[in-house]
Amino acid sequence: MARRHDAEVSVAGFHSMDLRERLPALSGGLVAFSAIAAFIGIAVVSLFQFGGEGALLSVASDPVVATVLRFTLMQAALSTLFSVAFAIPVARALARQPRFPGRVWLVRLMAVPMGLPVLIGALGLLGIWGRQGLVNDLLVMLGAGQRFSIYGLGGILVAHVFFNMPLATRLILAGLERIPAEYWRSSASLGMGPISNFRFIEWPIIRRILPGIAGLIFMLCATSFTLVLVLGGGPAASTIEVAIYQALRLDFDPPRAISLAMLQIAVTGVILGLLSLAGTPSDPGSTAGAAVRRFDGHSHLVRMTDGVAILVAALFLGLPLAQVAVAGLKANLFKLAGERAFQDAALTSLGIAATAAVVSVAICIAIIEARAALSAERHPSPPARLFSGLLAASSSLVLLVPTTVLATGWFMVLRAYGNTSVFAPAIVVCINALMSLPFTMRVLAPAFAEHRARTARLAASLGMSGLSHLRFVDWPVLRRPVLTAFSFAMALSLGDLGAVALFGSENLTTLPYLIYSRMGSYRSDDADGFAFLLGLVCLMLALAGTRGTASREGGADVR
């Protein structure tokens, strides 16, 4: 009843808007959509223009490209399989043991890799799984004759599981915690054991959400760039996006880069099509709240197996993060912070990240307001419905055309004008803004919809519009989600290496690019220190963005 009332209020408020009030919102949406379409369209058209009709044919007949494509799909499939296979027992253990000490912090720990700059996570994994890392030291103590190599397929799989297993765990756990309490009371009264509970109660829930989770992880792994660039170990372990980078920066072979970029668009298009059929899972953020009481987690065997799963997950996630902190604190942070290279890179990164975050949030708000104005029509025309659909899809276009492909297209466009580094900052800002747009939309769209539903009728009855409406009605309530989206978009941009990898130079050096450069020159102590400083900045942004969230949810963690 409350939802119906909110919807009626929203409709009544929106229907009271006349064309003069809706025109600014529609104009803003049109400008935002045109900017996104133009930026992506110019990059894609340039690829076709420079690549010619034979680009895809050359890809099909190139055995090296075929090898890259096979490796891209294989590592994505294996990464998805291992991430999901690891996540299921961990999610079941967390669901069965809702009151063990530290559960809330473990769930929070699982949110860290999703917001952690990929390069920092890679450094932590190198410290644990590298040749001189903890894992290989244990293997030597156990008498293993051969050390584990973090470079190549094995390292890529470990890194992808590190970043994607927590995501899968949270999504599966959210599904398990929505199982009605009556199911567990019936299970206890029937004396069902762990296997029966999994078969008849848990698995039907997991099976329904698993295709969407697997598709999402497969998409993330198939478009992986930084992890494969750092841990790939050579051409034998290279994805399409890394091959694009190598073709332009190392071999300077534009035709091959264009062919690979077109292949990447085709691959992501197919994956997105399949993902739309499977459905995209959502994380409602209830994973640290009060779980439904279960009666199947009290036996000694179940407690032991759940404890092992939870401990393994905690060590797998916590040790690389602790390694980043320990290695960073060992470095001479004061000396590193005083270096001119760090200061220039930090200022460049902060400037690009802040600008990209402003652009991303502004575009997101323009799209939301335009769609709200279009919904004000009682009987929208076919052009209005089409425009609303295009606005909804525009925020996800970057998933179809990944950042490396966009950078390649614009690199080919700007190459005709001479030195590409002159235009590089603007291009990197735009790419980072588009990269964070799906995430800012996920934060802002529900907040704006709920706010409009609650205040539309009152604002209309008071005749408030324009700046007064923004000042007294919108900003006091929407300020926090806007700042959350801004901080998250800024953190994503700060940790990005993909966009700047093609344009990076002495005139454009960001913190991730500086870290990668120091790693390439075997100055690992400097890289660890810079990574620690970058991680602190991203952590502060994350805390600033989520400040006060827990109190609004009754103390529950919503991350």
XYZ file of C-alpha atoms in Angstrom:
559
model
C 0.000 0.000 0.000
C 2.851 2.362 0.835
C 4.513 1.743 -2.514
C 1.222 2.355 -4.358
C 0.712 5.593 -2.445
C 4.262 6.736 -3.227
C 3.738 5.939 -6.891
C 0.464 7.892 -6.943
C 2.144 10.847 -5.287
C 4.974 10.696 -7.782
C 2.661 10.523 -10.755
C 0.478 13.316 -9.409
C 3.484 15.513 -8.826
C 5.011 14.843 -12.216
C 1.747 15.245 -14.083
C 1.400 18.692 -12.549
C 4.541 19.776 -14.369
C 3.921 21.750 -17.525
C 6.142 21.791 -20.582
C 7.981 24.917 -19.419
C 9.067 23.135 -16.248
C 10.037 19.957 -18.066
C 11.930 21.640 -20.888
C 15.191 22.281 -18.932
C 15.292 18.646 -17.801
C 14.647 17.381 -21.328
C 17.301 19.704 -22.706
C 19.833 18.505 -20.135
C 19.083 14.888 -20.967
C 19.474 15.584 -24.670
C 22.845 17.275 -24.111
C 24.061 14.401 -21.914
C 22.934 11.733 -24.367
C 24.433 13.610 -27.321
C 27.765 13.979 -25.511
C 27.932 10.259 -24.662
C 26.859 9.180 -28.137
C 29.286 11.573 -29.826
C 32.270 10.562 -27.692
C 31.703 6.831 -28.134
C 30.528 7.166 -31.736
C 33.601 9.093 -32.870
C 35.878 6.449 -31.330
C 34.004 3.549 -32.925
C 33.677 5.244 -36.324
C 37.395 6.014 -36.323
C 38.125 2.335 -35.767
C 36.016 1.362 -38.756
C 37.418 4.204 -40.835
C 41.055 3.362 -40.199
C 40.486 -0.361 -40.043
C 38.596 -0.715 -43.281
C 36.399 -3.594 -44.285
C 39.188 -6.147 -43.968
C 39.864 -5.551 -40.276
C 37.710 -8.367 -38.942
C 38.802 -10.630 -41.785
C 42.422 -10.047 -40.851
C 41.568 -10.933 -37.258
C 39.890 -14.161 -38.314
C 42.935 -15.234 -40.334
C 45.551 -14.209 -37.768
C 46.659 -17.184 -35.625
C 48.121 -14.888 -32.946
C 44.798 -13.075 -32.551
C 42.983 -16.405 -32.422
C 45.301 -17.452 -29.592
C 44.589 -14.214 -27.718
C 40.834 -14.691 -28.146
C 41.001 -18.279 -26.897
C 43.034 -17.248 -23.866
C 40.659 -14.351 -23.114
C 37.621 -16.619 -23.098
C 39.401 -19.479 -21.328
C 40.748 -17.407 -18.453
C 37.382 -15.668 -18.071
C 35.578 -19.018 -17.939
C 38.035 -20.522 -15.430
C 38.029 -17.370 -13.300
C 34.230 -17.420 -13.221
C 34.153 -21.123 -12.335
C 36.656 -20.802 -9.488
C 35.102 -17.588 -8.139
C 31.622 -19.094 -7.981
C 32.845 -22.471 -6.668
C 34.696 -20.664 -3.864
C 31.822 -18.279 -3.133
C 29.073 -20.883 -2.656
C 30.521 -22.620 0.451
C 31.618 -19.284 1.927
C 28.151 -17.771 1.431
C 26.499 -20.868 2.915
C 28.834 -20.719 5.915
C 28.087 -17.040 6.525
C 24.349 -17.718 6.197
C 24.448 -20.675 8.599
C 26.622 -18.911 11.174
C 25.075 -15.443 11.557
C 26.458 -14.668 15.020
C 30.130 -15.641 15.110
C 32.526 -12.890 16.291
C 33.762 -10.697 13.480
C 31.075 -11.607 10.942
C 30.237 -7.981 10.214
C 33.899 -7.144 9.640
C 34.380 -10.131 7.349
C 31.441 -9.038 5.218
C 32.894 -5.544 5.144
C 36.234 -7.025 4.118
C 34.490 -8.613 1.158
C 33.427 -5.161 -0.002
C 37.028 -3.883 -0.090
C 38.253 -5.607 -3.299
C 35.301 -4.168 -5.237
C 36.455 -0.612 -4.497
C 40.189 -1.307 -4.351
C 42.375 -0.016 -7.202
C 43.299 -3.098 -9.204
C 47.001 -2.266 -9.227
C 47.112 -2.167 -5.413
C 45.435 -5.557 -5.210
C 47.953 -6.930 -7.720
C 50.845 -5.709 -5.557
C 49.340 -7.375 -2.489
C 48.925 -10.636 -4.385
C 52.535 -10.448 -5.585
C 53.663 -10.115 -1.968
C 51.730 -13.229 -0.895
C 51.850 -15.419 -4.012
C 55.071 -14.163 -5.604
C 58.352 -16.054 -5.750
C 59.457 -14.731 -2.357
C 55.950 -14.615 -0.953
C 54.303 -16.399 1.933
C 52.726 -19.165 -0.181
C 56.023 -20.205 -1.776
C 57.783 -20.087 1.587
C 55.188 -22.523 2.941
C 55.614 -24.757 -0.108
C 59.364 -24.876 0.504
C 58.806 -25.737 4.163
C 56.491 -28.557 3.091
C 59.150 -29.928 0.748
C 57.603 -28.887 -2.568
C 60.158 -29.126 -5.340
C 58.744 -26.319 -7.471
C 57.570 -22.852 -6.533
C 54.232 -21.430 -7.620
C 54.572 -18.766 -10.329
C 52.283 -15.781 -9.949
C 52.915 -14.832 -13.561
C 50.860 -16.415 -16.310
C 47.486 -18.118 -16.218
C 47.787 -19.238 -12.583
C 48.418 -15.732 -11.302
C 45.625 -14.258 -13.410
C 43.178 -16.804 -12.011
C 44.245 -16.115 -8.415
C 43.864 -12.362 -8.958
C 40.465 -12.646 -10.608
C 39.183 -14.897 -7.822
C 40.514 -12.382 -5.262
C 38.507 -9.563 -6.832
C 35.365 -11.469 -7.900
C 34.796 -14.134 -5.252
C 33.728 -11.502 -2.665
C 31.216 -10.070 -5.143
C 29.746 -13.507 -5.817
C 29.685 -14.283 -2.087
C 27.746 -11.140 -1.216
C 25.204 -11.712 -3.995
C 24.661 -15.373 -3.083
C 24.491 -14.522 0.628
C 21.873 -11.876 -0.071
C 19.774 -14.517 -1.844
C 20.172 -17.047 0.975
C 19.202 -14.503 3.630
C 15.922 -13.866 1.810
C 14.804 -17.487 2.286
C 11.672 -17.399 4.509
C 12.080 -18.544 8.109
C 9.232 -21.068 7.621
C 11.498 -23.106 5.335
C 14.048 -23.604 8.114
C 11.407 -24.441 10.719
C 9.990 -27.069 8.380
C 13.495 -28.366 7.706
C 14.191 -28.725 11.428
C 10.869 -30.458 12.095
C 11.572 -32.942 9.283
C 15.106 -33.615 10.517
C 16.724 -32.638 7.208
C 20.513 -32.754 7.095
C 22.982 -30.365 5.373
C 22.816 -32.202 2.045
C 19.017 -32.168 1.966
C 18.911 -28.522 2.978
C 21.261 -27.622 0.173
C 19.387 -29.727 -2.379
C 15.825 -28.673 -1.589
C 16.116 -25.193 -0.025
C 19.406 -23.465 -0.869
C 20.204 -24.754 -4.339
C 16.898 -23.634 -5.945
C 17.688 -20.077 -4.772
C 21.327 -20.232 -5.850
C 20.444 -21.780 -9.206
C 18.089 -18.914 -9.996
C 20.641 -16.161 -9.359
C 23.766 -18.025 -10.444
C 23.531 -17.338 -14.219
C 23.411 -13.585 -13.639
C 26.320 -13.710 -11.184
C 28.411 -15.900 -13.482
C 27.668 -13.696 -16.477
C 28.653 -10.554 -14.605
C 31.955 -12.069 -13.420
C 32.679 -13.472 -16.890
C 32.177 -9.983 -18.338
C 34.536 -8.434 -15.797
C 37.219 -11.062 -16.426
C 36.905 -10.979 -20.228
C 37.521 -7.212 -20.215
C 40.277 -7.358 -17.597
C 43.263 -5.164 -18.390
C 45.445 -4.150 -15.437
C 45.639 -7.581 -13.795
C 46.588 -9.289 -17.053
C 49.061 -6.526 -17.906
C 50.841 -6.955 -14.561
C 50.522 -10.727 -14.093
C 50.226 -12.021 -17.663
C 53.907 -12.626 -18.073
C 54.070 -12.254 -21.855
C 52.196 -12.777 -25.133
C 51.241 -16.336 -24.179
C 48.972 -14.978 -21.423
C 47.360 -11.902 -22.945
C 43.739 -10.798 -23.246
C 42.323 -8.758 -26.115
C 42.580 -5.467 -24.225
C 46.209 -6.080 -23.266
C 46.953 -7.069 -26.867
C 45.477 -3.738 -28.008
C 47.791 -1.902 -25.613
C 50.805 -3.901 -26.786
C 49.979 -3.311 -30.444
C 49.889 0.465 -29.956
C 52.454 1.184 -27.225
C 55.030 -1.537 -27.798
C 54.770 -2.540 -31.474
C 53.013 0.567 -32.801
C 50.901 -1.507 -35.153
C 47.666 0.519 -35.520
C 45.976 -1.878 -37.999
C 46.355 -4.778 -35.566
C 45.147 -2.614 -32.666
C 42.082 -1.560 -34.653
C 41.303 -5.160 -35.608
C 41.599 -6.228 -31.979
C 39.414 -3.336 -30.828
C 36.669 -4.327 -33.261
C 36.960 -7.916 -32.067
C 36.616 -6.722 -28.462
C 33.425 -4.844 -29.326
C 32.022 -7.991 -30.929
C 32.954 -10.134 -27.913
C 31.517 -7.714 -25.329
C 28.369 -7.342 -27.433
C 27.784 -11.096 -27.370
C 28.503 -11.293 -23.628
C 26.150 -8.405 -22.843
C 23.442 -10.026 -24.960
C 23.748 -13.274 -23.033
C 23.947 -11.386 -19.745
C 20.700 -9.562 -20.508
C 18.991 -12.931 -20.953
C 20.381 -14.235 -17.659
C 19.503 -11.076 -15.733
C 21.781 -8.942 -13.589
C 21.810 -9.768 -9.869
C 21.621 -7.014 -7.284
C 23.218 -6.641 -3.894
C 20.610 -5.046 -1.588
C 23.198 -4.537 1.102
C 21.444 -6.734 3.669
C 24.333 -9.139 4.082
C 25.407 -7.775 7.440
C 21.969 -7.291 8.892
C 19.861 -9.617 11.018
C 19.721 -12.936 9.206
C 16.772 -15.325 9.376
C 17.198 -17.831 12.193
C 18.367 -21.208 10.954
C 18.515 -24.527 12.770
C 21.045 -26.372 10.587
C 24.296 -24.773 11.748
C 24.696 -26.194 15.266
C 26.271 -29.622 14.747
C 30.009 -29.967 15.309
C 30.666 -31.145 11.741
C 28.789 -28.217 10.200
C 30.488 -25.725 12.525
C 33.889 -27.147 11.633
C 33.330 -27.073 7.869
C 31.843 -23.578 8.041
C 34.752 -22.414 10.171
C 37.269 -23.747 7.654
C 35.478 -22.034 4.751
C 35.267 -18.724 6.605
C 38.899 -18.900 7.744
C 40.189 -19.701 4.256
C 38.176 -16.827 2.767
C 39.386 -14.407 5.448
C 43.026 -15.360 4.891
C 42.690 -15.311 1.103
C 41.298 -11.772 1.185
C 43.023 -10.366 4.248
C 46.625 -11.405 3.671
C 47.152 -9.482 0.390
C 45.561 -6.383 1.920
C 47.766 -6.707 4.996
C 50.758 -7.194 2.713
C 50.025 -3.881 0.991
C 49.932 -2.111 4.364
C 53.081 -3.802 5.715
C 55.108 -3.270 2.540
C 53.917 0.326 2.281
C 54.868 1.105 5.877
C 58.323 -0.388 5.324
C 58.968 2.105 2.536
C 60.284 5.575 3.262
C 56.927 7.291 2.889
C 58.206 10.759 3.766
C 60.918 10.518 1.128
C 58.491 9.197 -1.485
C 55.887 11.852 -0.673
C 58.553 14.522 -1.136
C 59.514 13.363 -4.626
C 58.543 15.736 -7.400
C 57.382 12.782 -9.515
C 54.912 11.709 -6.820
C 53.621 15.210 -6.219
C 53.055 15.834 -9.927
C 51.386 12.439 -10.362
C 49.194 12.993 -7.293
C 48.047 16.413 -8.498
C 47.373 15.023 -11.975
C 45.443 12.054 -10.568
C 43.369 14.178 -8.200
C 42.600 16.723 -10.912
C 41.553 14.075 -13.431
C 39.582 12.091 -10.828
C 37.718 15.111 -9.446
C 36.841 16.397 -12.918
C 35.746 12.954 -14.089
C 33.597 12.528 -10.969
C 31.899 15.908 -11.516
C 31.211 15.051 -15.159
C 29.913 11.589 -14.277
C 27.551 12.852 -11.558
C 26.322 15.741 -13.744
C 25.559 13.412 -16.666
C 23.861 10.944 -14.324
C 21.611 13.634 -12.819
C 20.771 15.005 -16.270
C 19.702 11.542 -17.449
C 17.620 10.910 -14.309
C 15.862 14.279 -14.522
C 15.159 13.870 -18.239
C 13.631 10.430 -17.725
C 11.505 11.805 -14.870
C 10.285 14.628 -17.130
C 9.408 12.143 -19.865
C 7.437 10.043 -17.389
C 5.324 13.132 -16.607
C 3.425 12.678 -19.855
C 0.176 10.773 -19.362
C 0.355 9.240 -22.822
C 3.961 9.476 -24.019
C 4.469 9.481 -27.758
C 6.637 6.840 -29.483
C 9.543 9.346 -29.829
C 9.310 10.088 -26.103
C 9.388 6.385 -25.231
C 12.317 5.871 -27.589
C 14.229 8.770 -26.064
C 13.585 7.435 -22.554
C 14.912 4.037 -23.592
C 18.013 5.584 -25.152
C 18.668 7.571 -21.989
C 18.381 4.415 -19.894
C 20.833 2.562 -22.151
C 23.331 5.405 -22.503
C 24.792 4.930 -19.029
C 25.796 1.357 -19.909
C 27.325 1.971 -23.333
C 30.807 1.875 -21.819
C 30.207 -1.808 -21.052
C 29.765 -2.451 -24.769
C 32.781 -0.355 -25.770
C 35.423 -0.864 -23.032
C 37.821 1.856 -22.005
C 40.796 0.442 -23.895
C 38.748 0.366 -27.105
C 37.629 3.966 -26.543
C 41.224 5.005 -25.917
C 42.327 3.244 -29.104
C 39.678 4.971 -31.195
C 40.546 8.403 -29.859
C 44.254 7.678 -30.205
C 43.695 7.103 -33.923
C 41.645 10.300 -34.205
C 44.158 12.493 -32.375
C 47.184 11.002 -34.082
C 46.321 13.045 -37.165
C 46.718 16.232 -35.116
C 50.268 15.507 -33.993
C 51.197 15.040 -30.354
C 48.379 13.093 -28.669
C 49.601 14.042 -25.173
C 48.194 17.555 -25.657
C 44.636 16.170 -25.756
C 45.281 13.245 -23.414
C 44.001 14.771 -20.127
C 40.600 15.633 -21.613
C 40.270 12.173 -23.185
C 41.235 10.414 -19.959
C 38.719 12.530 -18.001
C 35.909 11.643 -20.417
C 36.772 7.935 -20.443
C 36.934 7.787 -16.635
C 33.628 9.643 -16.366
C 31.960 7.122 -18.673
C 33.627 4.237 -16.838
C 32.080 5.303 -13.526
C 28.677 6.229 -14.977
C 27.024 2.802 -14.425
C 28.057 2.923 -10.758
C 26.943 6.502 -10.130
C 23.638 5.683 -11.809
C 23.174 2.732 -9.480
C 23.660 5.028 -6.470
C 21.658 8.047 -7.627
C 18.718 6.617 -9.588
C 17.000 4.885 -6.604
C 17.695 7.869 -4.326
C 16.168 10.348 -6.789
C 13.157 8.112 -7.459
C 12.402 7.676 -3.759
C 12.856 11.384 -3.061
C 10.589 12.444 -5.916
C 7.912 9.973 -4.805
C 7.894 11.447 -1.306
C 8.043 15.155 -2.125
C 6.412 15.634 -5.540
C 2.877 16.402 -4.302
C 3.994 18.697 -1.476
C 6.355 20.672 -3.736
C 3.628 21.016 -6.384
C 1.078 22.220 -3.817
C 3.557 24.875 -2.611
C 4.353 25.928 -6.153
C 8.062 25.348 -5.655
C 10.241 24.958 -8.721
C 13.646 25.862 -10.029
C 16.303 27.017 -7.580
C 13.950 27.178 -4.600
C 12.948 23.553 -5.161
C 16.605 22.571 -5.447
C 17.633 24.513 -2.333
C 14.862 23.624 0.100
C 13.569 20.257 -1.142
C 16.184 18.399 -3.193
C 19.618 19.294 -1.857
C 19.050 18.610 1.887
C 17.956 15.041 1.090
C 19.962 14.239 -2.058
C 23.219 15.778 -0.883
C 24.445 12.554 0.716
C 23.796 10.186 -2.227
C 25.311 12.772 -4.591
C 28.459 12.955 -2.450
C 28.523 9.161 -2.221
C 28.364 8.842 -6.007
C 31.003 11.556 -6.385
C 33.446 9.923 -3.972
C 32.948 6.493 -5.533
C 33.446 7.846 -9.060
C 36.551 9.708 -7.928
C 38.006 6.579 -6.300
C 37.389 4.567 -9.480
C 39.130 7.201 -11.557
C 42.072 7.463 -9.141
C 42.780 3.749 -9.409
C 42.312 3.415 -13.168
C 45.260 2.440 -15.350
C 43.441 1.413 -18.530
C 42.591 4.850 -19.898
C 45.957 6.428 -19.176
C 47.994 3.417 -20.329
C 47.816 4.452 -23.997
C 48.242 8.188 -23.380
C 50.644 8.121 -20.435
C 53.873 10.077 -20.916
C 56.167 12.476 -19.112
C 53.458 15.111 -19.530
C 50.673 12.871 -18.202
C 51.618 10.612 -15.312
C 48.990 9.471 -12.824
C 49.640 7.565 -9.606
C 48.718 4.146 -11.072
C 50.920 4.869 -14.093
C 53.775 5.910 -11.775
C 53.354 2.717 -9.712
C 53.363 0.571 -12.846
C 56.469 2.374 -14.132
C 58.338 1.753 -10.875
C 57.317 -1.909 -10.970
C 58.628 -2.156 -14.529
C 61.986 -0.698 -13.466
C 62.192 -3.173 -10.515
C 61.874 -0.438 -7.887
C 59.414 -2.481 -5.863
C 59.902 -0.533 -2.612
C 58.867 2.697 -4.330
C 55.886 0.939 -5.933
C 54.780 -0.448 -2.541
C 55.014 2.962 -0.917
C 53.122 4.738 -3.686
C 50.479 2.000 -3.654
C 50.011 2.424 0.095
C 49.553 6.184 -0.282
C 47.095 5.701 -3.141
C 45.196 3.133 -1.105
C 44.889 5.554 1.801
C 43.401 8.207 -0.476
C 40.893 5.746 -1.957
C 39.999 4.484 1.529
C 39.334 8.027 2.742
C 37.113 8.632 -0.275
C 35.201 5.425 0.434
C 34.716 6.371 4.086
C 33.629 9.880 3.125
C 31.121 8.512 0.642
C 29.558 6.041 3.086
C 29.657 8.288 6.144
C 26.380 8.134 8.007
C 25.003 5.286 5.917
C 25.058 2.786 8.736
C 23.154 5.061 11.058
C 20.362 5.497 8.567
C 20.031 1.729 8.261
C 19.869 1.093 11.951
C 23.543 0.358 12.261
C 23.644 -2.293 9.561
C 26.410 -2.272 7.084
C 25.105 -1.566 3.643
C 28.320 -1.974 1.771
